PDB file of C-alpha atoms and ligand atoms in Angstrom:
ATOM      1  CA  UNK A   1       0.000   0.000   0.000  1.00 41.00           C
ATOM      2  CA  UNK A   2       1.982   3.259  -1.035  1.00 43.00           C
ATOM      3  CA  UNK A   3       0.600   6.581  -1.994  1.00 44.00           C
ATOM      4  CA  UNK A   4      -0.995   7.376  -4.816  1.00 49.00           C
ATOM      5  CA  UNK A   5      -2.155  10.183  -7.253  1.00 48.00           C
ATOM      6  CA  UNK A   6      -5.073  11.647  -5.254  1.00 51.00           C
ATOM      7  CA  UNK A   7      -2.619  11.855  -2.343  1.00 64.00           C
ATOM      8  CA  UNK A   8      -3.812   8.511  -0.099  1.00 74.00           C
ATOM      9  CA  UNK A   9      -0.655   7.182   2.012  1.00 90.00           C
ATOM     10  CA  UNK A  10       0.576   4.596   3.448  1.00 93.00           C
ATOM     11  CA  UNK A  11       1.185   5.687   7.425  1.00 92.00           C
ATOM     12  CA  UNK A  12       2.555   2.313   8.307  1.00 90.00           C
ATOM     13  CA  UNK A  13       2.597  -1.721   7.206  1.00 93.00           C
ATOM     14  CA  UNK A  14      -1.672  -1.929   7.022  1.00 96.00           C
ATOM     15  CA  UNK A  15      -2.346   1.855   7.745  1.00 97.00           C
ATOM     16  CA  UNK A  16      -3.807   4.589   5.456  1.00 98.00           C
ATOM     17  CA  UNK A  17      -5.184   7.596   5.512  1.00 98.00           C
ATOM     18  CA  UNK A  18      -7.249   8.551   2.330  1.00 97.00           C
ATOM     19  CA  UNK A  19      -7.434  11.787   2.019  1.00 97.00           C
ATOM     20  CA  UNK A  20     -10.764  13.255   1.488  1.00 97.00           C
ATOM     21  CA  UNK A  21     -12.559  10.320   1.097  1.00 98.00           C
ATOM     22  CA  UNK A  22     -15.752  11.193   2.516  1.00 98.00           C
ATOM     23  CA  UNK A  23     -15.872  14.835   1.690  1.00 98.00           C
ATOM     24  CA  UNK A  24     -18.698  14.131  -0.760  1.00 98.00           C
ATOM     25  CA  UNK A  25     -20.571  12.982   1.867  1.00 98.00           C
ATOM     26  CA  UNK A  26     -19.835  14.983   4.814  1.00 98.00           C
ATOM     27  CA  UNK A  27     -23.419  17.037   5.237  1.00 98.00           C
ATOM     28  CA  UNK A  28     -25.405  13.821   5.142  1.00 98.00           C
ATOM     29  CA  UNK A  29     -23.235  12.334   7.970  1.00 98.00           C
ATOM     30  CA  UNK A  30     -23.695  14.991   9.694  1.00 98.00           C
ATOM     31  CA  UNK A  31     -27.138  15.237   9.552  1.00 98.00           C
ATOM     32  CA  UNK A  32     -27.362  11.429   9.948  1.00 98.00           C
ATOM     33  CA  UNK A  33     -25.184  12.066  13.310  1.00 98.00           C
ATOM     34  CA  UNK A  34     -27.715  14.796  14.545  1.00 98.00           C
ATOM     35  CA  UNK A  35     -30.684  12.563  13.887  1.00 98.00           C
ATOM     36  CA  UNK A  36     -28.842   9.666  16.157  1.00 98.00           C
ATOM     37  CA  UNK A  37     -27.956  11.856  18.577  1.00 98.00           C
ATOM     38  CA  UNK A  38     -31.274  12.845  19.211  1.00 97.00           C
ATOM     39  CA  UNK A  39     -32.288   9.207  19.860  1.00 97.00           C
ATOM     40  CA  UNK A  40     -29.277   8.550  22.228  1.00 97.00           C
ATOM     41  CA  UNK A  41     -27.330  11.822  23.356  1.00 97.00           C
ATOM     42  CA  UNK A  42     -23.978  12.094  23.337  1.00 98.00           C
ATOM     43  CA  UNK A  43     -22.522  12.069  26.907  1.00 98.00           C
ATOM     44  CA  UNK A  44     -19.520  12.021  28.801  1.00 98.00           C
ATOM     45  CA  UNK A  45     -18.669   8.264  29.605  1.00 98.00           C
ATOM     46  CA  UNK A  46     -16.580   7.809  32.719  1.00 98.00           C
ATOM     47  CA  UNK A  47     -13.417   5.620  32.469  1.00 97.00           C
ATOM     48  CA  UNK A  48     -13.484   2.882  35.197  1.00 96.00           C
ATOM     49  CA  UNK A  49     -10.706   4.757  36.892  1.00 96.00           C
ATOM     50  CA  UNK A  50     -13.638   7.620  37.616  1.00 97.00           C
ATOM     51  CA  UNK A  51     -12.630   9.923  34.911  1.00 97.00           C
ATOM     52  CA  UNK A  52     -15.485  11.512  32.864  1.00 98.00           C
ATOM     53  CA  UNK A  53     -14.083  11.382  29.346  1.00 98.00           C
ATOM     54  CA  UNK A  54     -13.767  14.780  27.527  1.00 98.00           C
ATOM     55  CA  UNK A  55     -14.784  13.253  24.005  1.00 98.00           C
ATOM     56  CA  UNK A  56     -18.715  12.937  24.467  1.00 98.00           C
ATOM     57  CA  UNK A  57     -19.787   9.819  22.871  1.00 98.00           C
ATOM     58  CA  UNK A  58     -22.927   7.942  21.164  1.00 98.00           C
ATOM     59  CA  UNK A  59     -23.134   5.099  19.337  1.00 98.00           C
ATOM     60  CA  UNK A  60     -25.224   3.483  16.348  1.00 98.00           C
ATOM     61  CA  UNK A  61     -25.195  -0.503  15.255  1.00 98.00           C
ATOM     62  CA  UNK A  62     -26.179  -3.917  16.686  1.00 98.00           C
ATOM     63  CA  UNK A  63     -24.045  -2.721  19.520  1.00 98.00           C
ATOM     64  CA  UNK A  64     -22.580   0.219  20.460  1.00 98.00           C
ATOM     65  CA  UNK A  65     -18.799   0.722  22.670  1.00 98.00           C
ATOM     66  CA  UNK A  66     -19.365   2.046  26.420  1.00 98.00           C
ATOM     67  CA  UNK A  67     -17.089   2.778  29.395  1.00 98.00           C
ATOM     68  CA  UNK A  68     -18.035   3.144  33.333  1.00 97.00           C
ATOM     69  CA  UNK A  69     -16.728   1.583  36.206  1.00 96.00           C
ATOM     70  CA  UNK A  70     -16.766  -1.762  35.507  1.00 96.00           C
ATOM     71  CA  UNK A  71     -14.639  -1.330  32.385  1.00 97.00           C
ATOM     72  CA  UNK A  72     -14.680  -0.942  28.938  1.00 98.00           C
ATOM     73  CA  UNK A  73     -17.021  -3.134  26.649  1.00 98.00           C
ATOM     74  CA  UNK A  74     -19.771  -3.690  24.122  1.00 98.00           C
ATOM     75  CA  UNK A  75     -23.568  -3.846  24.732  1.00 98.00           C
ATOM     76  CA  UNK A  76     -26.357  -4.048  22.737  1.00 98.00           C
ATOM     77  CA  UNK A  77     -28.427  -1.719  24.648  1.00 98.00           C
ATOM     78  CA  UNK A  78     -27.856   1.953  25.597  1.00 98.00           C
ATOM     79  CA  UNK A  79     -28.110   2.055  29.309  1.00 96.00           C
ATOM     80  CA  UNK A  80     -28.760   5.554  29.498  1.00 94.00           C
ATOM     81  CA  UNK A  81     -32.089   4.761  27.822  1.00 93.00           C
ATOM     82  CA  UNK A  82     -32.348   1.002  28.066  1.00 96.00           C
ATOM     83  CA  UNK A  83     -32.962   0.524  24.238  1.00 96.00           C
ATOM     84  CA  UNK A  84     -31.182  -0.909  21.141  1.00 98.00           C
ATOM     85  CA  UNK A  85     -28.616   1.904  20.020  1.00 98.00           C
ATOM     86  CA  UNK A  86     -29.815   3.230  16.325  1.00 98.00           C
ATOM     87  CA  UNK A  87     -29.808   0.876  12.809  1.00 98.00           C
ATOM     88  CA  UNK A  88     -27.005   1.934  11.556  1.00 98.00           C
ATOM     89  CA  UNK A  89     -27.546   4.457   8.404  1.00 98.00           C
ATOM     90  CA  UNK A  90     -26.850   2.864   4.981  1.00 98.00           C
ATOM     91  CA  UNK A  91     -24.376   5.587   4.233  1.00 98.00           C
ATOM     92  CA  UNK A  92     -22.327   4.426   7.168  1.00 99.00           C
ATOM     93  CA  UNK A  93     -22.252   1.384   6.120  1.00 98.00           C
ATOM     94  CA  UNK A  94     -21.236   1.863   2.257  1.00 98.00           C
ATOM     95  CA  UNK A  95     -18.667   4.217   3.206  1.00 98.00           C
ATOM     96  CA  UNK A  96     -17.300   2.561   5.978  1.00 98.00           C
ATOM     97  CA  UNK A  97     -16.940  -0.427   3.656  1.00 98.00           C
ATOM     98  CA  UNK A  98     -15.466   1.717   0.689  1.00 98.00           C
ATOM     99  CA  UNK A  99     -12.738   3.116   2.397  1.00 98.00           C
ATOM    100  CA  UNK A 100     -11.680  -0.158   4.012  1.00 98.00           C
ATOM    101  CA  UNK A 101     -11.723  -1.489   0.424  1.00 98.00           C
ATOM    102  CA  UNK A 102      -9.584   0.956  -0.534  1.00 97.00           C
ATOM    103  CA  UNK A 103      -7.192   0.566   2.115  1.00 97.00           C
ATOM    104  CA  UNK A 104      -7.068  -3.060   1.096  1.00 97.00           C
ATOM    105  CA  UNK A 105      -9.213  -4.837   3.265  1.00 98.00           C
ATOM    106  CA  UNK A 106     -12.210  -5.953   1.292  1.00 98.00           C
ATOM    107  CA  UNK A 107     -15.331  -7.126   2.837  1.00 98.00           C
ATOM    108  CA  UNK A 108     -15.567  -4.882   5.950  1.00 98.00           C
ATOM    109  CA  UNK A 109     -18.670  -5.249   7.302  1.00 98.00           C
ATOM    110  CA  UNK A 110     -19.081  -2.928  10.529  1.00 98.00           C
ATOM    111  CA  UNK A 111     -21.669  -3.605  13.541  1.00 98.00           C
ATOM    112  CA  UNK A 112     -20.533  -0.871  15.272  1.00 98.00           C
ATOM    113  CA  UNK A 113     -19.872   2.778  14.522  1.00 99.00           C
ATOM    114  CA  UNK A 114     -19.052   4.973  17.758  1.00 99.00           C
ATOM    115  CA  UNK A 115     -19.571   8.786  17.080  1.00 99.00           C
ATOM    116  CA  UNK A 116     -17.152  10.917  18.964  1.00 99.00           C
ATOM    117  CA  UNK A 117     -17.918  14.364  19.630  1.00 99.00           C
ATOM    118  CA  UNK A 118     -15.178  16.802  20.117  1.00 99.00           C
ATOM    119  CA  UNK A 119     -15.057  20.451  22.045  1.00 98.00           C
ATOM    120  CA  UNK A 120     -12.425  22.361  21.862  1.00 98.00           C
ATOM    121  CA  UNK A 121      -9.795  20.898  24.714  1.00 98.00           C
ATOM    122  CA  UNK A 122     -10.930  17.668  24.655  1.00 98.00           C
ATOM    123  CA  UNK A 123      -8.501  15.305  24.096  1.00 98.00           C
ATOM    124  CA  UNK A 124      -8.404  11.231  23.228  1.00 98.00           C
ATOM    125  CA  UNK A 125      -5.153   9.831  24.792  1.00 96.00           C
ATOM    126  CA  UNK A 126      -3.321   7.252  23.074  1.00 97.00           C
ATOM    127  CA  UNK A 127      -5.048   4.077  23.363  1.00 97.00           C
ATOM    128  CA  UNK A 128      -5.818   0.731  21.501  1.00 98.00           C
ATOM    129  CA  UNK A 129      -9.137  -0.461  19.739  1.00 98.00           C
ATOM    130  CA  UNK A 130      -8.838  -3.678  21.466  1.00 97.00           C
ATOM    131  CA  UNK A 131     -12.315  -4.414  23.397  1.00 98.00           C
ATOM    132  CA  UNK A 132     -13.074  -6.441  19.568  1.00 98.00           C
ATOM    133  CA  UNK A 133     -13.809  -9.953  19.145  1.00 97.00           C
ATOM    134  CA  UNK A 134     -10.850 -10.654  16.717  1.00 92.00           C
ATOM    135  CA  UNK A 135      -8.508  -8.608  15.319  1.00 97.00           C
ATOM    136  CA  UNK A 136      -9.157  -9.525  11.484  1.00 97.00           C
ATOM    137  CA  UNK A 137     -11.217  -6.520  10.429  1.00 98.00           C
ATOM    138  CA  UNK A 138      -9.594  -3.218  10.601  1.00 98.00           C
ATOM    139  CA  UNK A 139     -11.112  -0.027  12.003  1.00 98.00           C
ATOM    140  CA  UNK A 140     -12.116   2.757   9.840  1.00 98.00           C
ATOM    141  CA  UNK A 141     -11.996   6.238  11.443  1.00 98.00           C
ATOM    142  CA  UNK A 142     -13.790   8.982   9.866  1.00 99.00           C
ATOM    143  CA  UNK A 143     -13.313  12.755  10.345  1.00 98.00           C
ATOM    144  CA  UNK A 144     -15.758  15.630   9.985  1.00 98.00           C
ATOM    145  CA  UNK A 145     -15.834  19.410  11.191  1.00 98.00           C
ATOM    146  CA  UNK A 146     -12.789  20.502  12.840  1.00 98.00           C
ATOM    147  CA  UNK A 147      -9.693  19.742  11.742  1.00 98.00           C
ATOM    148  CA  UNK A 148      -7.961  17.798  14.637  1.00 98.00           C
ATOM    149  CA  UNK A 149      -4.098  16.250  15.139  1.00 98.00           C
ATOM    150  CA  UNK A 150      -4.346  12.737  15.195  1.00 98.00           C
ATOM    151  CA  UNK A 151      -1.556  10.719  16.968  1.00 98.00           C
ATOM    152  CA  UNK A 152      -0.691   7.569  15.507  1.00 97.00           C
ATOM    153  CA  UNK A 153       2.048   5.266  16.989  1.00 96.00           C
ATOM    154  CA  UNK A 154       3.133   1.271  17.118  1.00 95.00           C
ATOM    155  CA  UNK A 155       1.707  -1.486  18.863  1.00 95.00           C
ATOM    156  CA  UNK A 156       4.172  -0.634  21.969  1.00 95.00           C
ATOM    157  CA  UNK A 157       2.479   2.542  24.157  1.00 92.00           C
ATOM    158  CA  UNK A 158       6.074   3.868  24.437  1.00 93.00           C
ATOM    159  CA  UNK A 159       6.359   3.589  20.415  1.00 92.00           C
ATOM    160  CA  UNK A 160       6.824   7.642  19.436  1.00 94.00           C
ATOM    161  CA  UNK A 161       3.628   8.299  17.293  1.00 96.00           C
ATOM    162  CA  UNK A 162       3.458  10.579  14.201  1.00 95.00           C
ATOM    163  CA  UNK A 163       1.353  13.542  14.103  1.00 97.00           C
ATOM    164  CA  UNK A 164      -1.020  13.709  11.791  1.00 97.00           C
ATOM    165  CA  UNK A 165      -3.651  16.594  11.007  1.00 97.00           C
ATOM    166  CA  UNK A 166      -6.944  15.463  10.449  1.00 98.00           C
ATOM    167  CA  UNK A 167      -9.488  17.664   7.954  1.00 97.00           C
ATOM    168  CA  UNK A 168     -13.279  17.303   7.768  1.00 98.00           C
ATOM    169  CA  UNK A 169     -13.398  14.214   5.380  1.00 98.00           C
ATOM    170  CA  UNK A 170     -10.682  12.226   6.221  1.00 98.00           C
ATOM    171  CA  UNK A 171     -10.392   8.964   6.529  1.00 98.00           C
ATOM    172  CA  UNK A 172      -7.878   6.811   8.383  1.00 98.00           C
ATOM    173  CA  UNK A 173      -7.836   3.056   8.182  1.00 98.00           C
ATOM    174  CA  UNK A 174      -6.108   0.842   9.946  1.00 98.00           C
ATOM    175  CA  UNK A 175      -5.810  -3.398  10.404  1.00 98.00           C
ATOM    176  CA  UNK A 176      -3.186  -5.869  10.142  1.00 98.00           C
ATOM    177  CA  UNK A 177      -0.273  -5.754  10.908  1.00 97.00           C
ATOM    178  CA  UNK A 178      -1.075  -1.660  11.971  1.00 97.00           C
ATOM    179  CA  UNK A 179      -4.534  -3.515  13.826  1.00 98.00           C
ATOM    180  CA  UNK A 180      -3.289  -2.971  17.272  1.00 98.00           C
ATOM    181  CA  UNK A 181      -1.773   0.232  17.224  1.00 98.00           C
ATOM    182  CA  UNK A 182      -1.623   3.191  19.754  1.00 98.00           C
ATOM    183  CA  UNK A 183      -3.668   6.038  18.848  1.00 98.00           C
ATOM    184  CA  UNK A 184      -5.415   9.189  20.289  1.00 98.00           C
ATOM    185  CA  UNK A 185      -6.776  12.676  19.248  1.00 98.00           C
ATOM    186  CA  UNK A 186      -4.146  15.555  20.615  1.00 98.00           C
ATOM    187  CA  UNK A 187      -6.072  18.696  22.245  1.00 98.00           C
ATOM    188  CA  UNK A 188      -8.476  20.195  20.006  1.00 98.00           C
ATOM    189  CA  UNK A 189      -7.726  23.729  18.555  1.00 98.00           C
ATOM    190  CA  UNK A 190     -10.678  25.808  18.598  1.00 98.00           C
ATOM    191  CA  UNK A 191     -12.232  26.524  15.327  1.00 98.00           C
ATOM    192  CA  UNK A 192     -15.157  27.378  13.132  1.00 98.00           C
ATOM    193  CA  UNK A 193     -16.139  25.066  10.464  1.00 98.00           C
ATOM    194  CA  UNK A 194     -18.958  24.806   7.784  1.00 96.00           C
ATOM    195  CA  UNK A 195     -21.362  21.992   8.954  1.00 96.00           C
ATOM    196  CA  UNK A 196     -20.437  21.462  12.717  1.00 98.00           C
ATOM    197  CA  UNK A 197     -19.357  25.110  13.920  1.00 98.00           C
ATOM    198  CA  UNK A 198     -16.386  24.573  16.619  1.00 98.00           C
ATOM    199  CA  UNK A 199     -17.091  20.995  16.960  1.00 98.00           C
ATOM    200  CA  UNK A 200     -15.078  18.040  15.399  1.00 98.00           C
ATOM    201  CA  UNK A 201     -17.446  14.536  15.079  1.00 99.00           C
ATOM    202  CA  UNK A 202     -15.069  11.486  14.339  1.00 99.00           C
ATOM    203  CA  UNK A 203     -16.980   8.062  13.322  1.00 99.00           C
ATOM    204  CA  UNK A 204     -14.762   4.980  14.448  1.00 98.00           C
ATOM    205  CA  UNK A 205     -16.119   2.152  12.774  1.00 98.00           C
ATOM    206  CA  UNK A 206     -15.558  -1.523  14.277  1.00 98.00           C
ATOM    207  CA  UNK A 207     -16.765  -5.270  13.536  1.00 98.00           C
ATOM    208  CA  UNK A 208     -16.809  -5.723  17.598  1.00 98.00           C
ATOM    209  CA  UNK A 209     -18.556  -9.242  17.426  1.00 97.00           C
TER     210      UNK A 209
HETATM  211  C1  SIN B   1     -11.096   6.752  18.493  1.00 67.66           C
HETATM  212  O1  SIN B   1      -9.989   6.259  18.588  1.00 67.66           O
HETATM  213  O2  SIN B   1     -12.120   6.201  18.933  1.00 67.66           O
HETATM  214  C2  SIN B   1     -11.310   8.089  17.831  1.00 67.66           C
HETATM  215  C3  SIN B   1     -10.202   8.638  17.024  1.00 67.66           C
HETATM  216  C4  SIN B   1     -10.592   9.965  16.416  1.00 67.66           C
HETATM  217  O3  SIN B   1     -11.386  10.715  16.997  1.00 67.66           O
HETATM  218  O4  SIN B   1     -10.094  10.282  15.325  1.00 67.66           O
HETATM  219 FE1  FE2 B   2      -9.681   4.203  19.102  1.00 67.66          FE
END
């Protein structure tokens, strides 16, 4: 996987970020997010070391990723309102599915897409995707609104990460050998953009089951 005309790269062995990829279809995610959100609010979810997180969350798919005390996991129901999180949209799907293609992992087929909301200061710290099933399918991460600086490092937490900045219709995907890799958001900037004023909305999808 190298770089090619349109200006897609290779940001490690089974990492890419294609630049732009969902540009086209930014203002219907974004509307798709607002619709979800009014379903199943975004909220603050509080690490089981009793931190409320500064990235406010919500979910859509057969399951959707939580954290509180008891740890970090998947569930099929949002327990802030006791029902099944939101069908995931169509456009979710197709895209999520597109850019994994592209990336060279055909055949992704996401259950879960967790919608990160971003203020400005809020901040994801490096981390791996690793509450999963199995490893095999790769995440896709997509970017709207704000531009952000997204830290991406190795499998090893100590592993220096690049810096990487982030615009509204970015996509980052990552599996393989790059599956278990250490990655966060750095402080957001504050900002103004188009379809999400000073907010920046990130959609992480997963196959979690
Ligand atoms: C995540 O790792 O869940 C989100 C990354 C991002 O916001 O780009
Ligand atoms: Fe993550």
């Amino acid at each position: 996987m190298t770089g090619d005309l349109f200006g897609d790269r290779a940001i490690g062995d089974g990492a890419m970020l294609l630049r732009g990829f969902a540009c086209g279809d930014a203002a219907a995610l974004i509307e798709a997010v607002s619709r979800i959100a009014a379903l199943v609010p975004f909220r603050h979810m509080v690490t089981p070391g009793g931190n409320a997180m500064s990235v406010a969350m919500t979910n859509c798919g057969t399951v959707g990723w939580l954290a509180d005390r008891r740890g970090y996991r998947y569930e099929v129901r949002d327990p802030a309102t006791g029902k099944p999180w939101p069908a995931m949209p169509g456009l979710f799907f197709r895209l999520a599915g597109k850019a994994a293609a592209a990336a060279g992992f055909a055949g992704f087929a996401p259950d879960c897409c967790l919608i990160n909301r971003y203020a400005p200061g809020a901040r994801l710290s490096l981390h791996q995707d690793k509450d999963e099933r199995d490893f095999s399918a790769p995440i896709v991460s997509v970017s709207l609104g704000l531009p952000a600086v997204f830290l991406f490092g190795g499998e090893r937490r100590r592993d220096r990460p690049r810096r990487l900045a982030l615009e509204c219709g970015d996509v980052v995907v990552w599996g393989g050998a790059a599956r278990m890799a250490h990655h966060g958001i750095a402080v957001l900037a504050d900002g103004e953009a188009p379809l999400t004023g000073n907010r920046r909305i990130n959609l992480t999808f997963r196959k979690a089951l």
